[in-house]
PDB file of C-alpha atoms in Angstrom:
ATOM      1  CA  MET X   1       0.000   0.000   0.000  1.00 58.00           C
ATOM      2  CA  TRP X   2       1.346   3.408  -0.982  1.00 67.00           C
ATOM      3  CA  THR X   3       0.460   6.612   0.820  1.00 73.00           C
ATOM      4  CA  TYR X   4       1.309   9.608  -1.342  1.00 69.00           C
ATOM      5  CA  GLU X   5       1.399  13.147  -0.001  1.00 70.00           C
ATOM      6  CA  LYS X   6       1.676  15.993  -2.485  1.00 80.00           C
ATOM      7  CA  ARG X   7       4.815  17.482  -0.986  1.00 89.00           C
ATOM      8  CA  LEU X   8       8.502  16.989  -1.585  1.00 93.00           C
ATOM      9  CA  GLN X   9      10.829  15.384   0.933  1.00 94.00           C
ATOM     10  CA  CYS X  10      12.742  18.691   0.836  1.00 96.00           C
ATOM     11  CA  PRO X  11      11.029  21.923  -0.297  1.00 96.00           C
ATOM     12  CA  VAL X  12      12.047  23.480  -3.622  1.00 97.00           C
ATOM     13  CA  ASN X  13      11.198  27.176  -4.028  1.00 97.00           C
ATOM     14  CA  ILE X  14      13.232  28.760  -6.812  1.00 97.00           C
ATOM     15  CA  THR X  15      12.217  32.292  -7.771  1.00 95.00           C
ATOM     16  CA  LYS X  16      14.668  33.003 -10.611  1.00 93.00           C
ATOM     17  CA  THR X  17      14.982  30.935 -13.779  1.00 93.00           C
ATOM     18  CA  CYS X  18      18.419  29.783 -14.942  1.00 94.00           C
ATOM     19  CA  PRO X  19      18.532  27.254 -17.787  1.00 94.00           C
ATOM     20  CA  LYS X  20      22.316  26.991 -17.520  1.00 93.00           C
ATOM     21  CA  THR X  21      22.029  25.704 -13.962  1.00 95.00           C
ATOM     22  CA  ALA X  22      19.226  23.356 -15.025  1.00 95.00           C
ATOM     23  CA  SER X  23      21.455  21.891 -17.742  1.00 94.00           C
ATOM     24  CA  LEU X  24      23.979  20.919 -15.050  1.00 95.00           C
ATOM     25  CA  ILE X  25      21.567  19.603 -12.435  1.00 97.00           C
ATOM     26  CA  ILE X  26      19.803  17.431 -15.017  1.00 96.00           C
ATOM     27  CA  SER X  27      22.684  14.963 -14.649  1.00 96.00           C
ATOM     28  CA  GLN X  28      21.196  13.948 -11.306  1.00 97.00           C
ATOM     29  CA  PHE X  29      18.007  13.051 -13.172  1.00 97.00           C
ATOM     30  CA  GLY X  30      19.322  10.922 -16.025  1.00 95.00           C
ATOM     31  CA  GLY X  31      23.102  10.913 -15.668  1.00 94.00           C
ATOM     32  CA  PRO X  32      25.291   7.900 -14.850  1.00 92.00           C
ATOM     33  CA  ASP X  33      25.166   8.568 -11.108  1.00 95.00           C
ATOM     34  CA  GLY X  34      21.724  10.140 -10.911  1.00 96.00           C
ATOM     35  CA  GLU X  35      18.576   9.412  -8.962  1.00 97.00           C
ATOM     36  CA  LEU X  36      16.813   7.514 -11.758  1.00 97.00           C
ATOM     37  CA  ALA X  37      19.623   4.967 -11.984  1.00 96.00           C
ATOM     38  CA  ALA X  38      19.764   4.699  -8.187  1.00 97.00           C
ATOM     39  CA  SER X  39      16.065   3.965  -7.795  1.00 97.00           C
ATOM     40  CA  MET X  40      16.068   1.369 -10.576  1.00 97.00           C
ATOM     41  CA  ARG X  41      19.253  -0.243  -9.210  1.00 97.00           C
ATOM     42  CA  TYR X  42      17.972  -0.797  -5.687  1.00 98.00           C
ATOM     43  CA  LEU X  43      14.397  -1.698  -6.579  1.00 97.00           C
ATOM     44  CA  SER X  44      15.725  -4.306  -9.027  1.00 97.00           C
ATOM     45  CA  GLN X  45      18.357  -5.789  -6.720  1.00 97.00           C
ATOM     46  CA  ARG X  46      15.987  -6.311  -3.796  1.00 97.00           C
ATOM     47  CA  TYR X  47      14.255  -9.370  -5.228  1.00 95.00           C
ATOM     48  CA  THR X  48      17.203 -11.767  -5.099  1.00 92.00           C
ATOM     49  CA  MET X  49      18.829 -10.463  -1.910  1.00 93.00           C
ATOM     50  CA  PRO X  50      19.210 -13.507   0.408  1.00 88.00           C
ATOM     51  CA  CYS X  51      18.566 -11.507   3.604  1.00 91.00           C
ATOM     52  CA  LYS X  52      15.031 -10.104   4.042  1.00 94.00           C
ATOM     53  CA  GLU X  53      16.264  -7.174   6.128  1.00 96.00           C
ATOM     54  CA  VAL X  54      18.678  -6.116   3.394  1.00 97.00           C
ATOM     55  CA  GLY X  55      15.970  -6.597   0.756  1.00 97.00           C
ATOM     56  CA  GLY X  56      13.766  -4.302   2.837  1.00 98.00           C
ATOM     57  CA  LEU X  57      16.553  -1.743   3.051  1.00 98.00           C
ATOM     58  CA  LEU X  58      16.892  -1.769  -0.748  1.00 98.00           C
ATOM     59  CA  THR X  59      13.132  -1.244  -1.038  1.00 98.00           C
ATOM     60  CA  ASP X  60      13.224   1.675   1.387  1.00 98.00           C
ATOM     61  CA  ILE X  61      16.232   3.386  -0.176  1.00 98.00           C
ATOM     62  CA  GLY X  62      15.027   2.704  -3.724  1.00 98.00           C
ATOM     63  CA  THR X  63      11.699   4.330  -2.844  1.00 97.00           C
ATOM     64  CA  GLU X  64      13.475   7.298  -1.273  1.00 97.00           C
ATOM     65  CA  GLU X  65      15.523   7.702  -4.456  1.00 98.00           C
ATOM     66  CA  LEU X  66      12.241   8.159  -6.330  1.00 97.00           C
ATOM     67  CA  ALA X  67      11.452  10.983  -3.903  1.00 96.00           C
ATOM     68  CA  HIS X  68      14.884  12.462  -4.683  1.00 98.00           C
ATOM     69  CA  LEU X  69      14.095  12.183  -8.377  1.00 97.00           C
ATOM     70  CA  GLU X  70      11.025  14.346  -7.722  1.00 97.00           C
ATOM     71  CA  ILE X  71      13.196  16.955  -6.007  1.00 98.00           C
ATOM     72  CA  ILE X  72      15.649  17.085  -8.916  1.00 98.00           C
ATOM     73  CA  CYS X  73      12.820  17.352 -11.435  1.00 98.00           C
ATOM     74  CA  ALA X  74      11.186  20.131  -9.399  1.00 98.00           C
ATOM     75  CA  ILE X  75      14.474  22.058  -9.386  1.00 98.00           C
ATOM     76  CA  ILE X  76      14.903  21.689 -13.160  1.00 97.00           C
ATOM     77  CA  TYR X  77      11.266  22.593 -13.813  1.00 97.00           C
ATOM     78  CA  GLN X  78      11.454  25.726 -11.675  1.00 97.00           C
ATOM     79  CA  LEU X  79      14.767  26.779 -13.223  1.00 96.00           C
ATOM     80  CA  THR X  80      13.308  26.531 -16.745  1.00 95.00           C
ATOM     81  CA  LYS X  81       9.739  27.718 -16.140  1.00 93.00           C
ATOM     82  CA  ASN X  82       8.485  30.434 -18.527  1.00 90.00           C
ATOM     83  CA  LEU X  83      11.743  30.757 -20.458  1.00 90.00           C
ATOM     84  CA  THR X  84      11.855  33.135 -23.395  1.00 88.00           C
ATOM     85  CA  PRO X  85      13.421  32.040 -26.699  1.00 87.00           C
ATOM     86  CA  GLU X  86      16.203  34.546 -26.047  1.00 88.00           C
ATOM     87  CA  GLN X  87      17.004  32.972 -22.674  1.00 89.00           C
ATOM     88  CA  VAL X  88      17.041  29.541 -24.294  1.00 87.00           C
ATOM     89  CA  LYS X  89      19.579  30.693 -26.899  1.00 85.00           C
ATOM     90  CA  THR X  90      21.895  32.625 -24.608  1.00 82.00           C
ATOM     91  CA  ALA X  91      22.078  30.080 -21.772  1.00 81.00           C
ATOM     92  CA  GLY X  92      23.253  27.066 -23.751  1.00 81.00           C
ATOM     93  CA  PHE X  93      19.885  25.340 -23.350  1.00 87.00           C
ATOM     94  CA  ASP X  94      18.964  25.483 -27.019  1.00 89.00           C
ATOM     95  CA  ALA X  95      19.936  21.928 -28.068  1.00 90.00           C
ATOM     96  CA  TYR X  96      17.868  20.416 -25.230  1.00 91.00           C
ATOM     97  CA  TYR X  97      15.015  22.854 -25.964  1.00 92.00           C
ATOM     98  CA  ILE X  98      14.794  21.816 -29.623  1.00 92.00           C
ATOM     99  CA  ASP X  99      14.139  18.183 -28.668  1.00 93.00           C
ATOM    100  CA  HIS X 100      12.125  18.589 -25.455  1.00 94.00           C
ATOM    101  CA  THR X 101      11.062  22.239 -25.065  1.00 93.00           C
ATOM    102  CA  THR X 102      11.188  22.490 -21.255  1.00 93.00           C
ATOM    103  CA  ALA X 103       9.751  19.053 -20.528  1.00 95.00           C
ATOM    104  CA  LEU X 104      11.670  16.775 -18.161  1.00 95.00           C
ATOM    105  CA  TRP X 105      13.692  14.110 -19.962  1.00 95.00           C
ATOM    106  CA  PRO X 106      16.447  11.981 -18.391  1.00 95.00           C
ATOM    107  CA  THR X 107      19.892  12.850 -19.680  1.00 95.00           C
ATOM    108  CA  ALA X 108      23.371  13.543 -18.365  1.00 94.00           C
ATOM    109  CA  ALA X 109      24.781  17.067 -18.263  1.00 91.00           C
ATOM    110  CA  ALA X 110      27.015  16.031 -21.162  1.00 90.00           C
ATOM    111  CA  GLY X 111      23.907  15.241 -23.253  1.00 90.00           C
ATOM    112  CA  VAL X 112      24.083  11.433 -23.083  1.00 92.00           C
ATOM    113  CA  PRO X 113      20.559   9.981 -22.723  1.00 92.00           C
ATOM    114  CA  PHE X 114      19.734   7.690 -19.811  1.00 93.00           C
ATOM    115  CA  ASN X 115      19.756   3.967 -20.478  1.00 90.00           C
ATOM    116  CA  ALA X 116      19.645   0.837 -18.340  1.00 85.00           C
ATOM    117  CA  CYS X 117      23.402   0.341 -18.749  1.00 85.00           C
ATOM    118  CA  GLU X 118      23.764   3.083 -16.110  1.00 83.00           C
ATOM    119  CA  PHE X 119      23.213   0.506 -13.349  1.00 88.00           C
ATOM    120  CA  GLN X 120      23.685  -3.188 -12.633  1.00 90.00           C
ATOM    121  CA  SER X 121      21.606  -5.849 -10.929  1.00 93.00           C
ATOM    122  CA  LYS X 122      23.908  -8.854 -10.735  1.00 92.00           C
ATOM    123  CA  GLY X 123      22.082 -11.304  -8.493  1.00 92.00           C
ATOM    124  CA  ASP X 124      25.094 -11.564  -6.175  1.00 91.00           C
ATOM    125  CA  ALA X 125      24.654  -9.920  -2.764  1.00 91.00           C
ATOM    126  CA  ILE X 126      28.321  -9.040  -2.263  1.00 91.00           C
ATOM    127  CA  THR X 127      28.695  -7.695  -5.805  1.00 93.00           C
ATOM    128  CA  ASP X 128      25.450  -5.696  -5.704  1.00 96.00           C
ATOM    129  CA  LEU X 129      26.141  -4.120  -2.317  1.00 96.00           C
ATOM    130  CA  HIS X 130      29.622  -3.061  -3.403  1.00 96.00           C
ATOM    131  CA  GLU X 131      28.037  -1.464  -6.464  1.00 96.00           C
ATOM    132  CA  ASP X 132      25.542   0.291  -4.201  1.00 98.00           C
ATOM    133  CA  LEU X 133      28.303   1.653  -1.969  1.00 98.00           C
ATOM    134  CA  ALA X 134      30.170   2.960  -5.013  1.00 97.00           C
ATOM    135  CA  ALA X 135      26.963   4.415  -6.491  1.00 97.00           C
ATOM    136  CA  GLU X 136      26.267   6.446  -3.351  1.00 98.00           C
ATOM    137  CA  GLN X 137      29.819   7.792  -3.296  1.00 98.00           C
ATOM    138  CA  LYS X 138      29.675   8.729  -6.992  1.00 97.00           C
ATOM    139  CA  ALA X 139      26.348  10.503  -6.462  1.00 97.00           C
ATOM    140  CA  ARG X 140      27.803  12.324  -3.450  1.00 98.00           C
ATOM    141  CA  THR X 141      30.755  13.441  -5.586  1.00 97.00           C
ATOM    142  CA  THR X 142      28.381  14.743  -8.273  1.00 97.00           C
ATOM    143  CA  TYR X 143      26.476  16.744  -5.664  1.00 98.00           C
ATOM    144  CA  ASP X 144      29.809  18.081  -4.363  1.00 98.00           C
ATOM    145  CA  ASN X 145      30.656  19.211  -7.897  1.00 97.00           C
ATOM    146  CA  LEU X 146      27.268  20.895  -8.349  1.00 97.00           C
ATOM    147  CA  ILE X 147      27.514  22.657  -4.992  1.00 98.00           C
ATOM    148  CA  ARG X 148      30.954  24.020  -5.926  1.00 97.00           C
ATOM    149  CA  VAL X 149      29.777  25.653  -9.168  1.00 97.00           C
ATOM    150  CA  ILE X 150      26.256  26.853  -8.232  1.00 97.00           C
ATOM    151  CA  ASP X 151      25.854  30.017  -6.183  1.00 95.00           C
ATOM    152  CA  ASN X 152      22.057  30.309  -5.964  1.00 96.00           C
ATOM    153  CA  SER X 153      21.070  29.601  -2.339  1.00 96.00           C
ATOM    154  CA  GLU X 154      17.552  28.551  -3.405  1.00 98.00           C
ATOM    155  CA  VAL X 155      19.110  25.770  -5.483  1.00 98.00           C
ATOM    156  CA  LEU X 156      21.892  24.922  -3.044  1.00 98.00           C
ATOM    157  CA  GLU X 157      19.628  24.078  -0.098  1.00 98.00           C
ATOM    158  CA  PRO X 158      17.899  21.069  -1.701  1.00 98.00           C
ATOM    159  CA  LEU X 159      21.212  19.971  -3.254  1.00 98.00           C
ATOM    160  CA  LYS X 160      22.846  19.947   0.183  1.00 98.00           C
ATOM    161  CA  PHE X 161      19.933  17.918   1.544  1.00 98.00           C
ATOM    162  CA  LEU X 162      20.324  15.377  -1.271  1.00 98.00           C
ATOM    163  CA  ARG X 163      24.070  15.160  -0.678  1.00 98.00           C
ATOM    164  CA  GLU X 164      23.461  14.370   3.008  1.00 98.00           C
ATOM    165  CA  ARG X 165      21.123  11.538   2.061  1.00 98.00           C
ATOM    166  CA  GLU X 166      23.816   9.983  -0.161  1.00 98.00           C
ATOM    167  CA  VAL X 167      26.105   9.844   2.885  1.00 98.00           C
ATOM    168  CA  VAL X 168      23.386   8.191   4.990  1.00 98.00           C
ATOM    169  CA  HIS X 169      22.641   5.646   2.254  1.00 98.00           C
ATOM    170  CA  PHE X 170      26.341   4.811   1.997  1.00 98.00           C
ATOM    171  CA  GLN X 171      26.402   4.109   5.733  1.00 98.00           C
ATOM    172  CA  ARG X 172      23.279   1.917   5.547  1.00 98.00           C
ATOM    173  CA  PHE X 173      24.704  -0.109   2.650  1.00 98.00           C
ATOM    174  CA  GLY X 174      27.933  -0.594   4.615  1.00 98.00           C
ATOM    175  CA  GLU X 175      25.897  -2.030   7.489  1.00 98.00           C
ATOM    176  CA  ALA X 176      23.970  -4.220   5.033  1.00 97.00           C
ATOM    177  CA  LEU X 177      27.206  -5.616   3.583  1.00 94.00           C
ATOM    178  CA  GLU X 178      28.426  -6.563   7.061  1.00 93.00           C
ATOM    179  CA  LYS X 179      25.081  -8.235   7.796  1.00 93.00           C
ATOM    180  CA  ILE X 180      25.317 -10.336   4.624  1.00 90.00           C
ATOM    181  CA  LYS X 181      28.935 -11.278   5.363  1.00 87.00           C
ATOM    182  CA  SER X 182      28.018 -12.340   8.909  1.00 86.00           C
ATOM    183  CA  GLN X 183      25.739 -15.009   7.438  1.00 82.00           C
ATOM    184  CA  LEU X 184      28.448 -16.521   5.233  1.00 77.00           C
ATOM    185  CA  ASP X 185      31.570 -18.591   5.650  1.00 69.00           C
ATOM    186  CA  ALA X 186      34.114 -15.926   6.600  1.00 68.00           C
ATOM    187  CA  LYS X 187      36.871 -17.712   4.693  1.00 65.00           C
ATOM    188  CA  ASN X 188      34.946 -17.737   1.432  1.00 65.00           C
ATOM    189  CA  PHE X 189      32.500 -14.826   1.164  1.00 61.00           C
ATOM    190  CA  TYR X 190      34.362 -13.222  -1.740  1.00 66.00           C
ATOM    191  CA  TYR X 191      34.583 -16.453  -3.720  1.00 65.00           C
ATOM    192  CA  PHE X 192      30.980 -17.440  -4.393  1.00 68.00           C
ATOM    193  CA  ASN X 193      27.523 -16.027  -5.007  1.00 73.00           C
ATOM    194  CA  ALA X 194      25.621 -15.964  -1.704  1.00 67.00           C
ATOM    195  CA  GLU X 195      22.305 -15.803  -3.528  1.00 70.00           C
ATOM    196  CA  PHE X 196      23.006 -18.827  -5.724  1.00 73.00           C
ATOM    197  CA  ASP X 197      25.574 -21.066  -4.014  1.00 72.00           C
ATOM    198  CA  LYS X 198      23.490 -21.860  -0.955  1.00 68.00           C
ATOM    199  CA  GLN X 199      25.892 -24.525   0.353  1.00 68.00           C
ATOM    200  CA  PHE X 200      28.239 -21.785   1.582  1.00 65.00           C
ATOM    201  CA  VAL X 201      25.620 -19.999   3.656  1.00 66.00           C
ATOM    202  CA  LYS X 202      25.769 -20.644   7.413  1.00 66.00           C
ATOM    203  CA  LYS X 203      23.036 -22.934   8.684  1.00 59.00           C
TER     204      LYS X 203
END
């Protein structure tokens, strides 16, 4: 059962448009380390996770990443709302505008469209959790980069919130990895697939 409230996890109230800023932040929508890839990664991996608690964690974080996707999209929408053709041309937003006007479409800041190759679901608990740890660090680095080059406080506040959540998710995935390892043969947990090679799982 889903309960949906029509409010963002972190408020977004941007009063001044800036398509240039939007063209950078859009990477956290459809870029290689963005929120769309994160949500799909975790919500896909959860099904084969051998530990129910870790599967639940992936469900919770994957769902939260969808909420973060909403925040990013709200930022981009507000930064590009009511643009004039002149603003589109002078802010380097023209190529995106030609294909999508100001609609939201998942792409990286470099213009590479989102595709499912941006994330992996391997069916191996150790492999997937290491990918998740790396994904959170890469997303945190992207937010660091955005925070360094953006000077609009109305944009920075939600970006700082999102960066903090990447740190928390990294910590939770670290705990999840230790939980999975505690259920395996300590001499062998890097040498087999815990989800498939059941004979190595502690009884």
